[in-house]
Short mmCIF file of C-alpha atoms in Angstrom, two decimals:
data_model
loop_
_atom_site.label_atom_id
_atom_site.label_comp_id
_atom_site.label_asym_id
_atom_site.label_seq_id
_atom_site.Cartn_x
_atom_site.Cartn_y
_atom_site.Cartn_z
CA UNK P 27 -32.88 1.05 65.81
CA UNK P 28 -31.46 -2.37 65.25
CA UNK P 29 -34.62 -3.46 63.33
CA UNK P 30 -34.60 -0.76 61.28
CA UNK P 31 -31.17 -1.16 59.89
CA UNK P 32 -32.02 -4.85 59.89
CA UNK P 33 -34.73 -4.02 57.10
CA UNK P 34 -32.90 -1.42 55.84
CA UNK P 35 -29.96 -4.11 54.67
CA UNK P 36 -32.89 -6.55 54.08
CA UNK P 37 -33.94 -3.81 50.98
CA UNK P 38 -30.77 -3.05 49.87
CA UNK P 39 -29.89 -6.80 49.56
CA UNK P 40 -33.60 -7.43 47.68
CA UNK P 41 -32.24 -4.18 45.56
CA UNK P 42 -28.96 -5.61 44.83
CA UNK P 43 -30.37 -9.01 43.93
CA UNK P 44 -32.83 -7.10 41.44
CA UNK P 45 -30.35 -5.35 39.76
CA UNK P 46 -27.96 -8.72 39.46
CA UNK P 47 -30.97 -10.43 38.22
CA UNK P 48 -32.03 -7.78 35.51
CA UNK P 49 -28.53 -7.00 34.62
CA UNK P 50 -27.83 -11.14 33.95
CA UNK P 51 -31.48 -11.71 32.03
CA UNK P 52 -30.22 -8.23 30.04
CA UNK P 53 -26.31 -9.96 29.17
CA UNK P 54 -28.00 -13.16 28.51
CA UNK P 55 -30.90 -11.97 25.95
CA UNK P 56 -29.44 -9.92 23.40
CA UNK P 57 -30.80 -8.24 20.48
CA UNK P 58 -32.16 -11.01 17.88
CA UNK P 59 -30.62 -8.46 15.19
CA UNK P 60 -27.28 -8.21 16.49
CA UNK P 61 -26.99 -11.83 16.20
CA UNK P 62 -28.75 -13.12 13.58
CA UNK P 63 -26.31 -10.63 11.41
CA UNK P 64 -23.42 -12.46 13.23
CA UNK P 65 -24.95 -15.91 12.19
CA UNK P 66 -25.77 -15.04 8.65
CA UNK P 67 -21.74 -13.90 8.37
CA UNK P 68 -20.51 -17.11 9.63
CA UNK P 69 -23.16 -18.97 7.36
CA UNK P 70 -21.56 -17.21 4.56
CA UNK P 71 -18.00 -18.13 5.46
CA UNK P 72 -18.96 -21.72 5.76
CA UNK P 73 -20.52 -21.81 2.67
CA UNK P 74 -17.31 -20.36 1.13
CA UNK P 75 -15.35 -22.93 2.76
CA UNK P 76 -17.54 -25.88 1.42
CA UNK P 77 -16.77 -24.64 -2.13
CA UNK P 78 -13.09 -24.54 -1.22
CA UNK P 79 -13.80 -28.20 0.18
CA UNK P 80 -15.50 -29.52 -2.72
CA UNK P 81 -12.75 -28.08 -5.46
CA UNK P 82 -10.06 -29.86 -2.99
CA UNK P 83 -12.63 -33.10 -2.97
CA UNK P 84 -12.49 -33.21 -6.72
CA UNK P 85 -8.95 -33.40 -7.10
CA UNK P 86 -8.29 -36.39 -4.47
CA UNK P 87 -9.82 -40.09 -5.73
CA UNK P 88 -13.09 -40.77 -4.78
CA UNK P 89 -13.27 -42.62 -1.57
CA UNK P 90 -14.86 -45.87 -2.17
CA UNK P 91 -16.69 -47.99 1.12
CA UNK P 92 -13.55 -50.05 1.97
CA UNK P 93 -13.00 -52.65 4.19
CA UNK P 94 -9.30 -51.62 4.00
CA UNK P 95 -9.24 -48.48 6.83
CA UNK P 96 -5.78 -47.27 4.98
CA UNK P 97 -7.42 -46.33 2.55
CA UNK P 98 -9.96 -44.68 3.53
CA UNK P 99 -7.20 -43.05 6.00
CA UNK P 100 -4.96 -42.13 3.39
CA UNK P 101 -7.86 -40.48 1.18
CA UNK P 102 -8.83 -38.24 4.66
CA UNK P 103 -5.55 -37.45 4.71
CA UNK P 104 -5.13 -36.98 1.15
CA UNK P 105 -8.04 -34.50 1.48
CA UNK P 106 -6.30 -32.71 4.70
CA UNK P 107 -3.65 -31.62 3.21
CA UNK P 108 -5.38 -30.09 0.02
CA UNK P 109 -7.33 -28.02 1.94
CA UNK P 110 -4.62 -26.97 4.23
CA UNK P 111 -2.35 -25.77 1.23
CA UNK P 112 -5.59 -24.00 -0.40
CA UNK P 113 -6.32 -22.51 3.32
CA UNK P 114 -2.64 -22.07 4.58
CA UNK P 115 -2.86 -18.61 5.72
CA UNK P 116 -5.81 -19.59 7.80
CA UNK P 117 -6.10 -17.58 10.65
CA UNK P 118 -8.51 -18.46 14.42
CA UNK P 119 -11.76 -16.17 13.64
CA UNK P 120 -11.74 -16.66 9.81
CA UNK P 121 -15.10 -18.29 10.03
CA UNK P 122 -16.01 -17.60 13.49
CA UNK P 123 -15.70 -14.11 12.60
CA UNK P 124 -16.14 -11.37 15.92
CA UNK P 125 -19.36 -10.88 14.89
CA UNK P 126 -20.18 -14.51 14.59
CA UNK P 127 -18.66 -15.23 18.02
CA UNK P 128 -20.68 -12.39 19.79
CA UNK P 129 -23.61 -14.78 18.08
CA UNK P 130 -22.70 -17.88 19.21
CA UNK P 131 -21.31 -16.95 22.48
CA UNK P 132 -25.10 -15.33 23.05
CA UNK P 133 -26.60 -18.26 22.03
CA UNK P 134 -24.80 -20.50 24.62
CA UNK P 135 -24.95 -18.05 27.87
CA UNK P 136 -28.75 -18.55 26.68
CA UNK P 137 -28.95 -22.07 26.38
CA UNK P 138 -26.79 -22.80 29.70
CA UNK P 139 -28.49 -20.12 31.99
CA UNK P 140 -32.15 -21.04 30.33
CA UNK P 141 -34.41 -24.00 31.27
CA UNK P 142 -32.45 -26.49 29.62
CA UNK P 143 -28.82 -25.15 31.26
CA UNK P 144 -29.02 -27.93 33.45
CA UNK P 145 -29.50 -31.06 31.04
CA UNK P 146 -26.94 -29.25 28.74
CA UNK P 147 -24.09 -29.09 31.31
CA UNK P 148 -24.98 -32.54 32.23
CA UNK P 149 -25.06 -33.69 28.82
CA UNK P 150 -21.05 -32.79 28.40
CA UNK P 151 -20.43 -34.03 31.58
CA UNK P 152 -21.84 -37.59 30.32
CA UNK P 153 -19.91 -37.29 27.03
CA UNK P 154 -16.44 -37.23 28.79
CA UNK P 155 -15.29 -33.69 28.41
CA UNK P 156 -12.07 -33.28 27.51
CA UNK P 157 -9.55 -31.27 29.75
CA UNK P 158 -6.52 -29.37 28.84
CA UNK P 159 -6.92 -29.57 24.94
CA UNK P 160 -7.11 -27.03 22.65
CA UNK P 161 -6.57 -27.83 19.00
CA UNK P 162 -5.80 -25.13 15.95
CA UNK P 163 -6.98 -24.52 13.01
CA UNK P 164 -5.42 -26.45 10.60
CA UNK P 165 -4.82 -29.85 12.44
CA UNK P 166 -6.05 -32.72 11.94
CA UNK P 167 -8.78 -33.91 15.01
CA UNK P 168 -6.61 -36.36 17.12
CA UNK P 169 -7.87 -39.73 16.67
CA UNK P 170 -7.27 -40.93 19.96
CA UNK P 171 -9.65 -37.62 21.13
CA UNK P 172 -12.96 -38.95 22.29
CA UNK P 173 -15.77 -36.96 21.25
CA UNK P 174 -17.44 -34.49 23.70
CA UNK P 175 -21.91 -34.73 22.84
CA UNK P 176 -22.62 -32.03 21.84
CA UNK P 177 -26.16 -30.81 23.71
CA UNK P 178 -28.58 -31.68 20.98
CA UNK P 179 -30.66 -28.08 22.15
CA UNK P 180 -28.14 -26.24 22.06
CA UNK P 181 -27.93 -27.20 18.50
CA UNK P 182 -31.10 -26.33 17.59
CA UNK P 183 -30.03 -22.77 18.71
CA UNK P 184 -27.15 -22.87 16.18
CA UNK P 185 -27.28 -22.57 12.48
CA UNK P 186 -27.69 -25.09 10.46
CA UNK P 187 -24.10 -26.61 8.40
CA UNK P 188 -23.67 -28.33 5.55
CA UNK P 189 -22.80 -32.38 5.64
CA UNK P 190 -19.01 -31.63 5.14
CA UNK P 191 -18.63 -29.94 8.44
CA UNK P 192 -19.80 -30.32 12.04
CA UNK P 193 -19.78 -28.17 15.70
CA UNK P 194 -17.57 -30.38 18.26
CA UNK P 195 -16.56 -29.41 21.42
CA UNK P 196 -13.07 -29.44 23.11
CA UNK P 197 -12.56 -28.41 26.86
CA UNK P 198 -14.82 -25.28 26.64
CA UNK P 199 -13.90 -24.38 22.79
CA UNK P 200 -16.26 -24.65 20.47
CA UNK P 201 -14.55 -26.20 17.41
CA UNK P 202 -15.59 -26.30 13.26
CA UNK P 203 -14.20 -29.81 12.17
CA UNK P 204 -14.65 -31.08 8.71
CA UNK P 205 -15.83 -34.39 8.97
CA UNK P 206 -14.66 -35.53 5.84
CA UNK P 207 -11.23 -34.54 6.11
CA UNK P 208 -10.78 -34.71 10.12
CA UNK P 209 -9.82 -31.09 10.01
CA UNK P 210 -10.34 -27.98 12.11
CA UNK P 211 -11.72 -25.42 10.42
CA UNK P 212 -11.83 -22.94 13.34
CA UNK P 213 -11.89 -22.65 16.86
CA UNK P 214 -14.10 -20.79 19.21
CA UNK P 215 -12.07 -20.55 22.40
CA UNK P 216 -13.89 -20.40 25.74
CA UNK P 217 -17.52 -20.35 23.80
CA UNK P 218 -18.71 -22.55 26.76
CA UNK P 219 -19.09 -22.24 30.76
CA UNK L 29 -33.47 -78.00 61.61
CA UNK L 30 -33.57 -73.66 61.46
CA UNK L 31 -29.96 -74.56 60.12
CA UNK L 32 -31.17 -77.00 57.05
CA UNK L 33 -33.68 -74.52 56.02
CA UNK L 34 -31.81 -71.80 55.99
CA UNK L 35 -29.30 -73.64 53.83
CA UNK L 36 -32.20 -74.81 51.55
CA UNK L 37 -33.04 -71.38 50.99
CA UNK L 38 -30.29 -70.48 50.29
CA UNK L 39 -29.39 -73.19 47.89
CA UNK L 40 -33.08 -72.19 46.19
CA UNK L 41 -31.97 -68.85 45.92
CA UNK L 42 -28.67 -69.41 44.46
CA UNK L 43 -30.38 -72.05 41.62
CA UNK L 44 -33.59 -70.27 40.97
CA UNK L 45 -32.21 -67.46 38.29
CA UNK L 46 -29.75 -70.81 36.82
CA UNK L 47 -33.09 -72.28 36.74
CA UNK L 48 -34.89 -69.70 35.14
CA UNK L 49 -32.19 -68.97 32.85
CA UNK L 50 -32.21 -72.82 31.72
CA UNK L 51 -35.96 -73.12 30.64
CA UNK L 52 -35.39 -70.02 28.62
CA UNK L 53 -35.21 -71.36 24.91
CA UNK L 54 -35.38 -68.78 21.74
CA UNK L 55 -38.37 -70.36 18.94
CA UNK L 56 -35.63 -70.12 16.11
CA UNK L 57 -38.49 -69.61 13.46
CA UNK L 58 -36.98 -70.02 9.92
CA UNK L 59 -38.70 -66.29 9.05
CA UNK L 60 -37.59 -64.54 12.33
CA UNK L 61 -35.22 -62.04 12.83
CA UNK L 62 -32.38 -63.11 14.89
CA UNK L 63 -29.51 -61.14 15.63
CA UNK L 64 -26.64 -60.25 18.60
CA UNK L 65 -26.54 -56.80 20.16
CA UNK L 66 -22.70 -55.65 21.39
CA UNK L 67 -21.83 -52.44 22.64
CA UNK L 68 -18.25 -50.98 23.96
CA UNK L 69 -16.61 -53.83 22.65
CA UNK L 70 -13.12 -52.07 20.63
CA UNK L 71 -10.65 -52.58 23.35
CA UNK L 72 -8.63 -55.51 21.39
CA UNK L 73 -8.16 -57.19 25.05
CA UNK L 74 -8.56 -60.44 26.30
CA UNK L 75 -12.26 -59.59 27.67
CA UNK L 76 -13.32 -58.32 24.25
CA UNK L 77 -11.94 -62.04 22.50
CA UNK L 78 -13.65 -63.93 25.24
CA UNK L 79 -17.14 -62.61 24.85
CA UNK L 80 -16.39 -62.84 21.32
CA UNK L 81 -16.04 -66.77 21.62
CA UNK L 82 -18.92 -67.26 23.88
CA UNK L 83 -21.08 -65.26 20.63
CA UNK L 84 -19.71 -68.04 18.91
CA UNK L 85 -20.32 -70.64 20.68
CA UNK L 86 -24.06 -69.09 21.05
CA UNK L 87 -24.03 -69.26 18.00
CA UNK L 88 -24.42 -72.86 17.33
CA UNK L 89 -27.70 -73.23 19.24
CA UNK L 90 -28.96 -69.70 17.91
CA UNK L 91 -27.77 -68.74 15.02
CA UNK L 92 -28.21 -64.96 14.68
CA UNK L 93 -27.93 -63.86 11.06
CA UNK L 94 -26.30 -60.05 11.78
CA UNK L 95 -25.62 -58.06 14.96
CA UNK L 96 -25.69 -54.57 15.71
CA UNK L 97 -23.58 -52.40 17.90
CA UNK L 98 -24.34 -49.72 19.91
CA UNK L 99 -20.88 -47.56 19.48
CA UNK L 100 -17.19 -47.30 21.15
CA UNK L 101 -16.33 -50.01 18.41
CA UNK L 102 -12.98 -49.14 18.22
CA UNK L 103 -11.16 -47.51 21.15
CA UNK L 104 -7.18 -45.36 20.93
CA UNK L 105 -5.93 -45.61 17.17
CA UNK L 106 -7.64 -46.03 13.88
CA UNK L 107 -4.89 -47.54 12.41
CA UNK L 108 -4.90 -50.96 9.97
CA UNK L 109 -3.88 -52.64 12.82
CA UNK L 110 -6.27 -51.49 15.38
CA UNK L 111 -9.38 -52.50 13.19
CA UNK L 112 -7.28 -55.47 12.57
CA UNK L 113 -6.99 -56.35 16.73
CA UNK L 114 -10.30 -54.46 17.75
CA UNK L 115 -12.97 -56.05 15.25
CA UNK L 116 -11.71 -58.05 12.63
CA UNK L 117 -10.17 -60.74 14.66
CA UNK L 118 -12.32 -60.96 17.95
CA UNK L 119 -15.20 -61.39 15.45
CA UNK L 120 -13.42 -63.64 12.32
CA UNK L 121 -15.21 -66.92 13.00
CA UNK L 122 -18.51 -64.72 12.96
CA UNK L 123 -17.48 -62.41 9.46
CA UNK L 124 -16.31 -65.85 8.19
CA UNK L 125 -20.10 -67.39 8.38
CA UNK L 126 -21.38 -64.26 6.69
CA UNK L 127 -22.85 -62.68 10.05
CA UNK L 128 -22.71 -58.95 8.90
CA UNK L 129 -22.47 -55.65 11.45
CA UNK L 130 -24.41 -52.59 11.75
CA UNK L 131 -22.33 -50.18 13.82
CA UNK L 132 -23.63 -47.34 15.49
CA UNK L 133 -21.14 -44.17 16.54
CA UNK L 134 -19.78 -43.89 20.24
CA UNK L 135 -17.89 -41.10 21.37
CA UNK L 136 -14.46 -43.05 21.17
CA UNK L 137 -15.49 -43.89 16.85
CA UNK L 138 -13.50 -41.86 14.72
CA UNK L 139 -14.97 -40.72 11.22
CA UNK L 140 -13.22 -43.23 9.56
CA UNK L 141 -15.46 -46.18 10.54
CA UNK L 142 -18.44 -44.06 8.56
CA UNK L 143 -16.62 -45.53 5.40
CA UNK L 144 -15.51 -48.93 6.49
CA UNK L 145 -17.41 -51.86 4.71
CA UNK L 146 -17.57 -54.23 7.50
CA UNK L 147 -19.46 -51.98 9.82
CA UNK L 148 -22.41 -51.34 7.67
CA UNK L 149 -22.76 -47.76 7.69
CA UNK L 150 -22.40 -46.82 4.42
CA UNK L 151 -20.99 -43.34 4.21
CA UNK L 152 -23.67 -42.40 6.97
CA UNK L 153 -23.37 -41.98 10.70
CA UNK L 154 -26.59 -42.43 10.98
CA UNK L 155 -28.55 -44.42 8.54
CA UNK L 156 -31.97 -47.40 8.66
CA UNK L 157 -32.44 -50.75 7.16
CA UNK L 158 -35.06 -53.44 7.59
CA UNK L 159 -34.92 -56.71 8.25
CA UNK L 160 -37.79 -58.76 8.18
CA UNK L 161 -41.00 -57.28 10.12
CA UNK L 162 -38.37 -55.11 12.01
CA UNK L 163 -37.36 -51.58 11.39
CA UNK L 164 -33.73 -50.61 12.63
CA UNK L 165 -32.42 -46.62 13.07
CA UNK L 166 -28.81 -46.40 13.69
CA UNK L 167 -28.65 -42.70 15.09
CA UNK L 168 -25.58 -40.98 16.05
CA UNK L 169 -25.85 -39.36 19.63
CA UNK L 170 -22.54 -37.74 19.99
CA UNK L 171 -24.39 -35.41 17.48
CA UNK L 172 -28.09 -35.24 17.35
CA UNK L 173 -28.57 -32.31 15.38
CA UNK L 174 -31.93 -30.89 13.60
CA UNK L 175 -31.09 -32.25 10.49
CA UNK L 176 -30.81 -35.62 11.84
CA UNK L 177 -33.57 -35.27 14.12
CA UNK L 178 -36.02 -34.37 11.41
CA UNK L 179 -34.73 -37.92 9.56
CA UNK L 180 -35.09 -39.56 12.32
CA UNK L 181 -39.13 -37.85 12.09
CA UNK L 182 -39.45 -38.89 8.91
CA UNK L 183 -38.29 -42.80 8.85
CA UNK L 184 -40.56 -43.04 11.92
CA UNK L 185 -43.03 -41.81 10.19
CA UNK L 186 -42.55 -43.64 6.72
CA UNK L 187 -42.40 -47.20 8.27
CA UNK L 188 -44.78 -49.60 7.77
CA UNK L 189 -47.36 -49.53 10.92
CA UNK L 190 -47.08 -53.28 10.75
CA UNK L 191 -42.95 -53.20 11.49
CA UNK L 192 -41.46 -53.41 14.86
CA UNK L 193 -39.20 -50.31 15.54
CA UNK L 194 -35.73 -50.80 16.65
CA UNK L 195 -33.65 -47.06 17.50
CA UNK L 196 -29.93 -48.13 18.64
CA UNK L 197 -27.48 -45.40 19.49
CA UNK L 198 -24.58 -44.74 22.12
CA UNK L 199 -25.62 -42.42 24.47
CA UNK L 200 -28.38 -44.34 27.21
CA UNK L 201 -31.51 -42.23 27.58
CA UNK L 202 -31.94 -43.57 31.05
CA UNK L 203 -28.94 -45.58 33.13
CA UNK L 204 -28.84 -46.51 36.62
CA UNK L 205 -24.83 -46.60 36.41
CA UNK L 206 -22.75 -44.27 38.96
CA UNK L 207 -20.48 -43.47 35.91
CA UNK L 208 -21.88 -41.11 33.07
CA UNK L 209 -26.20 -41.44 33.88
CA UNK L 210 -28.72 -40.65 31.41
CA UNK L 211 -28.97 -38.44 28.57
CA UNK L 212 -31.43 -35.96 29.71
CA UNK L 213 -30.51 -33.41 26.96
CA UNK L 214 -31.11 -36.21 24.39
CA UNK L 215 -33.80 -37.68 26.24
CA UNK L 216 -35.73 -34.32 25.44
CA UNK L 217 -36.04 -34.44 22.11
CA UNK L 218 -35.69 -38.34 21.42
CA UNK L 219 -38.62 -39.54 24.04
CA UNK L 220 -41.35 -37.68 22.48
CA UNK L 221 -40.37 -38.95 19.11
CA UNK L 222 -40.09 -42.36 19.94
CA UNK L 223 -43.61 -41.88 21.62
CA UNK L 224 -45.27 -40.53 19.37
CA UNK L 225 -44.21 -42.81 16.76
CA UNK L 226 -44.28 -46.01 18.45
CA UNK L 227 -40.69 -46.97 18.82
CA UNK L 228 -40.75 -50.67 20.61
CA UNK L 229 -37.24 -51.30 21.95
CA UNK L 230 -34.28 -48.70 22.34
CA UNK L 231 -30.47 -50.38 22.60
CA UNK L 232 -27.99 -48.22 24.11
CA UNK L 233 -24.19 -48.46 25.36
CA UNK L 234 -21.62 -45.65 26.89
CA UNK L 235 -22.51 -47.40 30.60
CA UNK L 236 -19.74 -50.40 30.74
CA UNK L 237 -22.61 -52.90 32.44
CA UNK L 238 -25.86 -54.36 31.06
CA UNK L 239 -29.11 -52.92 32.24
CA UNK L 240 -32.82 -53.47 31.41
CA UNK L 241 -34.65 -50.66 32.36
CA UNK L 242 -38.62 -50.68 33.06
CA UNK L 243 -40.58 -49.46 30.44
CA UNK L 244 -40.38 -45.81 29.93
CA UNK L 245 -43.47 -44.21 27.85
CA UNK L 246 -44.07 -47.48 26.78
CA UNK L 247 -40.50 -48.43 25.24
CA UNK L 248 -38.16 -50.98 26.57
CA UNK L 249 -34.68 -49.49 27.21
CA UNK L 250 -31.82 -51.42 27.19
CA UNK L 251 -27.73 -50.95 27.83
CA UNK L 252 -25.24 -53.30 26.45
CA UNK L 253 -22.17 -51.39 27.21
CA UNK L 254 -19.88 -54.35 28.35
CA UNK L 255 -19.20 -56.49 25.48
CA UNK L 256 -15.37 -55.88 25.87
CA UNK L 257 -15.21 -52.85 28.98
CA UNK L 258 -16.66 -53.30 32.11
CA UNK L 259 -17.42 -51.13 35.37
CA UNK L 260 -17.48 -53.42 37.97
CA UNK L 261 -20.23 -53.02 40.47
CA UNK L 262 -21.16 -49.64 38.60
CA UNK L 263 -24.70 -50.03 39.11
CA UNK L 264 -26.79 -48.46 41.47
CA UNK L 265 -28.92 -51.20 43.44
CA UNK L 266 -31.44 -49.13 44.66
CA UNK L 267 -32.30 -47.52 41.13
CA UNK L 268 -36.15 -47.11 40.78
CA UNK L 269 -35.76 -47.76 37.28
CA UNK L 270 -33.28 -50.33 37.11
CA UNK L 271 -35.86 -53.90 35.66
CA UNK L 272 -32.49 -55.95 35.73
CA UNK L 273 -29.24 -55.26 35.76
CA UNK L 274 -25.27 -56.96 35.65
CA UNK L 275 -21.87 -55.57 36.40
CA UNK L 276 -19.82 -57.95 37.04
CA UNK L 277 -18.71 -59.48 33.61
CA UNK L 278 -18.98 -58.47 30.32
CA UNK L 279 -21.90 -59.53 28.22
CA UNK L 280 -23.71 -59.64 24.76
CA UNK L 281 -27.47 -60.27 24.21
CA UNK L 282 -28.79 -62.61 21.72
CA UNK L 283 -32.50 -61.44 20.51
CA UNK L 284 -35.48 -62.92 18.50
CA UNK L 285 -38.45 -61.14 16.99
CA UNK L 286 -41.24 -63.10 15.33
CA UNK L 287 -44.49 -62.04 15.02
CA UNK L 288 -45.50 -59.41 17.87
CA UNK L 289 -42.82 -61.19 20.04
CA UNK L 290 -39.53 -60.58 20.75
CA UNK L 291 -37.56 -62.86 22.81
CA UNK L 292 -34.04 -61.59 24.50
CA UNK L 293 -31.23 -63.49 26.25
CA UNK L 294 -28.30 -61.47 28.13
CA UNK L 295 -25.21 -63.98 28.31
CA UNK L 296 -22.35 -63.28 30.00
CA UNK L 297 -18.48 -63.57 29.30
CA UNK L 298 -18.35 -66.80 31.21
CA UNK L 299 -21.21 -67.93 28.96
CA UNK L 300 -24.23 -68.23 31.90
CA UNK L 301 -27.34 -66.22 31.36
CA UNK L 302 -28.10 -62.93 32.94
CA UNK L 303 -31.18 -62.34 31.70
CA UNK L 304 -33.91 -63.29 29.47
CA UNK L 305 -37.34 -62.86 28.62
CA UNK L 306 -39.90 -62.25 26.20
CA UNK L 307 -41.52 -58.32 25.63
CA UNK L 308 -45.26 -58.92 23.63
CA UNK L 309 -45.89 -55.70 21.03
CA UNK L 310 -49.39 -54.74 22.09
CA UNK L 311 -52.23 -53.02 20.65
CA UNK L 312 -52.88 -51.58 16.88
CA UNK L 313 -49.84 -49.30 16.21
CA UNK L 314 -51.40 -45.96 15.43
CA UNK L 315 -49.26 -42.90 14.43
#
């Protein structure tokens, strides 16, 4: 009696762990289509904000290689603040659009639960993750903010951006920075375990 | 008489690397390439000033035509001021002979040092130049992305078979220190690269000690975190990989390549040498 309840819970738990198992592979590979149409949106929006960064690049003076660091400061700020008064009614999800973020949020449940989950967490770890900060679109990336790496394979799973901006990471936020101007672009809260 | 040789051992011990470390002399060929490797230097404290003055002083017996740094460059604020403390006065006697800089990004660089003169870079934050027989890549690994990555294919595979290759960066590929470890992530997609390609020497920072790690693949690994922060005693001693390490002072190392040699001297703050030694490029160097 006892050792047939014993394999009787023995089944159930091999069951249960089947179903857990298919039901995490299932959330974690989604359909390609789903999120390649969520990737091609937020390519689009980026590549409308480069335009808006290039008109507001045009109108600031070129920024010349300087050994004078207030200048190149001042033209990054310069640069800031014509793209915040061209984007001032910039809202969170602009660029990382719901779509997009079903995409990208996909794409990193994939990367941290697949075969190289283990090197990416350990690559943030290495990189000094930051705790407790969460920035907004619009300011300017603190400059006494370390950088977080970013796990070079998880940005091969990414699409591709333009030089002007780059994917950073803050606590578990995924963040769009413009490099040029030191400026967030958008912010993908809680995009990473 | 156990007594006496014990202590004569012991005095043998404590002379032998002092020994070592004196017959180690650099050729100083007039067509080599000579140059200082820093790393985690941008603190603008005392530490940072002192190892600046013993690269100084080096300086007199070798003198190293540019140096190279392998990122944290300048730590907290990007003001004026803080390049002002952090770089340009630690290193004034050295920018005052003409001894340029080739920064490379750590995770405390801001994007402003992309466009400052004195560190070399050019716009880029990651970017090559040659000197001499040798072939330098400054990558970026706070962001190694595939557009980078297929650069990084394409100088490797553009250089002239003849030149030595020379990939600095931040983020250490393999560490024996307690603190951050290696960069397995990066490691995956740099090592084959660097194999397949033939990359000789790899100079890396983030880890606040010095470490020479045994050849990996055939490349020489090196951190030089600890030209201005330091991790005391951050090393693990039992580390299978760990050729020669030092953790208890800050440090800069002073290298020579001529020919298919390159010689390499680790001195530390208090000016006494950690390490040295001489790594032969063997073999035709097929793609």
């Amino acid at each position: 009696m006892i050792k047939r309840t014993g394999v009787g819970t023995l089944g159930c738990f091999i069951a249960l762990t089947s179903f857990v198992t298919a039901a995490q592979s299932k959330t974690a590979v989604k359909p390609a289509a789903e999120d390649t149409r969520g990737f091609n949106e937020f390519s689009t929006k980026v590549q409308q904000y480069v335009k808006l960064h290039r008109r507001a690049e045009s109108a600031v003076p070129k920024l010349r290689h300087t050994a004078s660091p207030a200048l190149i400061a001042a033209h990054q700020q310069a640069l800031a603040e014509k793209i915040r008064e061209a984007r001032k009614n910039a809202r969170l999800g602009d660029i990382f659009t719901p779509d997009a973020a079903l995409a990208f949020r996909h794409a990193t449940d994939r990367e941290f639960q697949g075969a190289h989950g283990k090197n990416a967490r350990a690559t943030i770890q290495q990189g000094e993750p930051l705790k407790n900060v969460h920035l907004r679109v619009n300011q300017t990336y603190p400059q006494t903010l370390p950088y977080t790496s970013v796990p070079p394979t998880l940005l091969l799973k990414f699409p591709k951006l333009p030089d002007e901006v780059a994917y950073r990471i803050v606590d578990h936020d995924l963040i769009l920075l413009d490099v040029k101007a030191n400026l967030v672009v958008d912010v993908l809260p809680k995009a990473l375990p | 008489m156990k007594c006496r040789v014990l202590i004569l051992a012991m005095l043998l011990a404590v002379l032998a690397p002092l020994q070592h470390a004196g017959q180690f002399r650099f050729p100083i060929q007039h067509d080599s390439v000579r140059f200082a490797v820093i790393g985690d230097m941008g603190t603008g404290k005392r530490p940072q000033y002192q190892t600046a003055e013993e690269m100084v002083r080096a300086r007199q017996s070798f003198p190293f035509q540019f140096v190279i740094t392998l990122g944290d460059n300048i730590y907290g604020g990007h003001s004026s001021r803080d390049f002002e403390r952090k770089f340009e006065l630690p290193y004034k006697p050295l920018l005052d002979a003409g001894v340029k800089f080739y920064a490379s990004l750590g995770n405390h660089d801001g994007p402003i040092e992309r466009s400052y003169k004195l560190f070399g870079m050019k716009g880029a934050n990651y970017y090559a130049f040659t000197k001499g027989n040798v072939r330098f890549l400054a990558l970026d690994s706070n962001y190694m992305d595939p557009k980078q990555l297929s650069w990084l294919r394409s100088q490797l595979q553009d250089a002239p078979k003849s030149d030595w290759k020379i990939c600095f960066f931040h983020h250490p590929l393999y560490s024996s220190a307690k603190k951050h470890g290696p960069a397995t992530d990066l490691r995956l997609l740099l090592q084959p690269l660097f194999e397949q390609y033939k990359v000789n020497v790899v100079f890396s920072g983030h880890e606040h000690v010095y470490e020479r790690v045994k050849p990996q693949g055939g490349i020489y690994y090196f951190i030089e975190g600890a030209s201005g922060q330091l991790r005391y005693g951050n090393l693990k001693k039992n580390s299978s990989i760990m050729a020669k390490g030092f953790d208890t002072d800050n440090s800069f190392m002073l290298v020579e390549i001529t020919g298919d040699t390159m010689y390499f001297q680790t001195i530390s703050r208090a000016g006494e040498t950690v390490d040295s030694g001489t790594i032969q490029r063997s073999g035709p160097l097929l793609h």
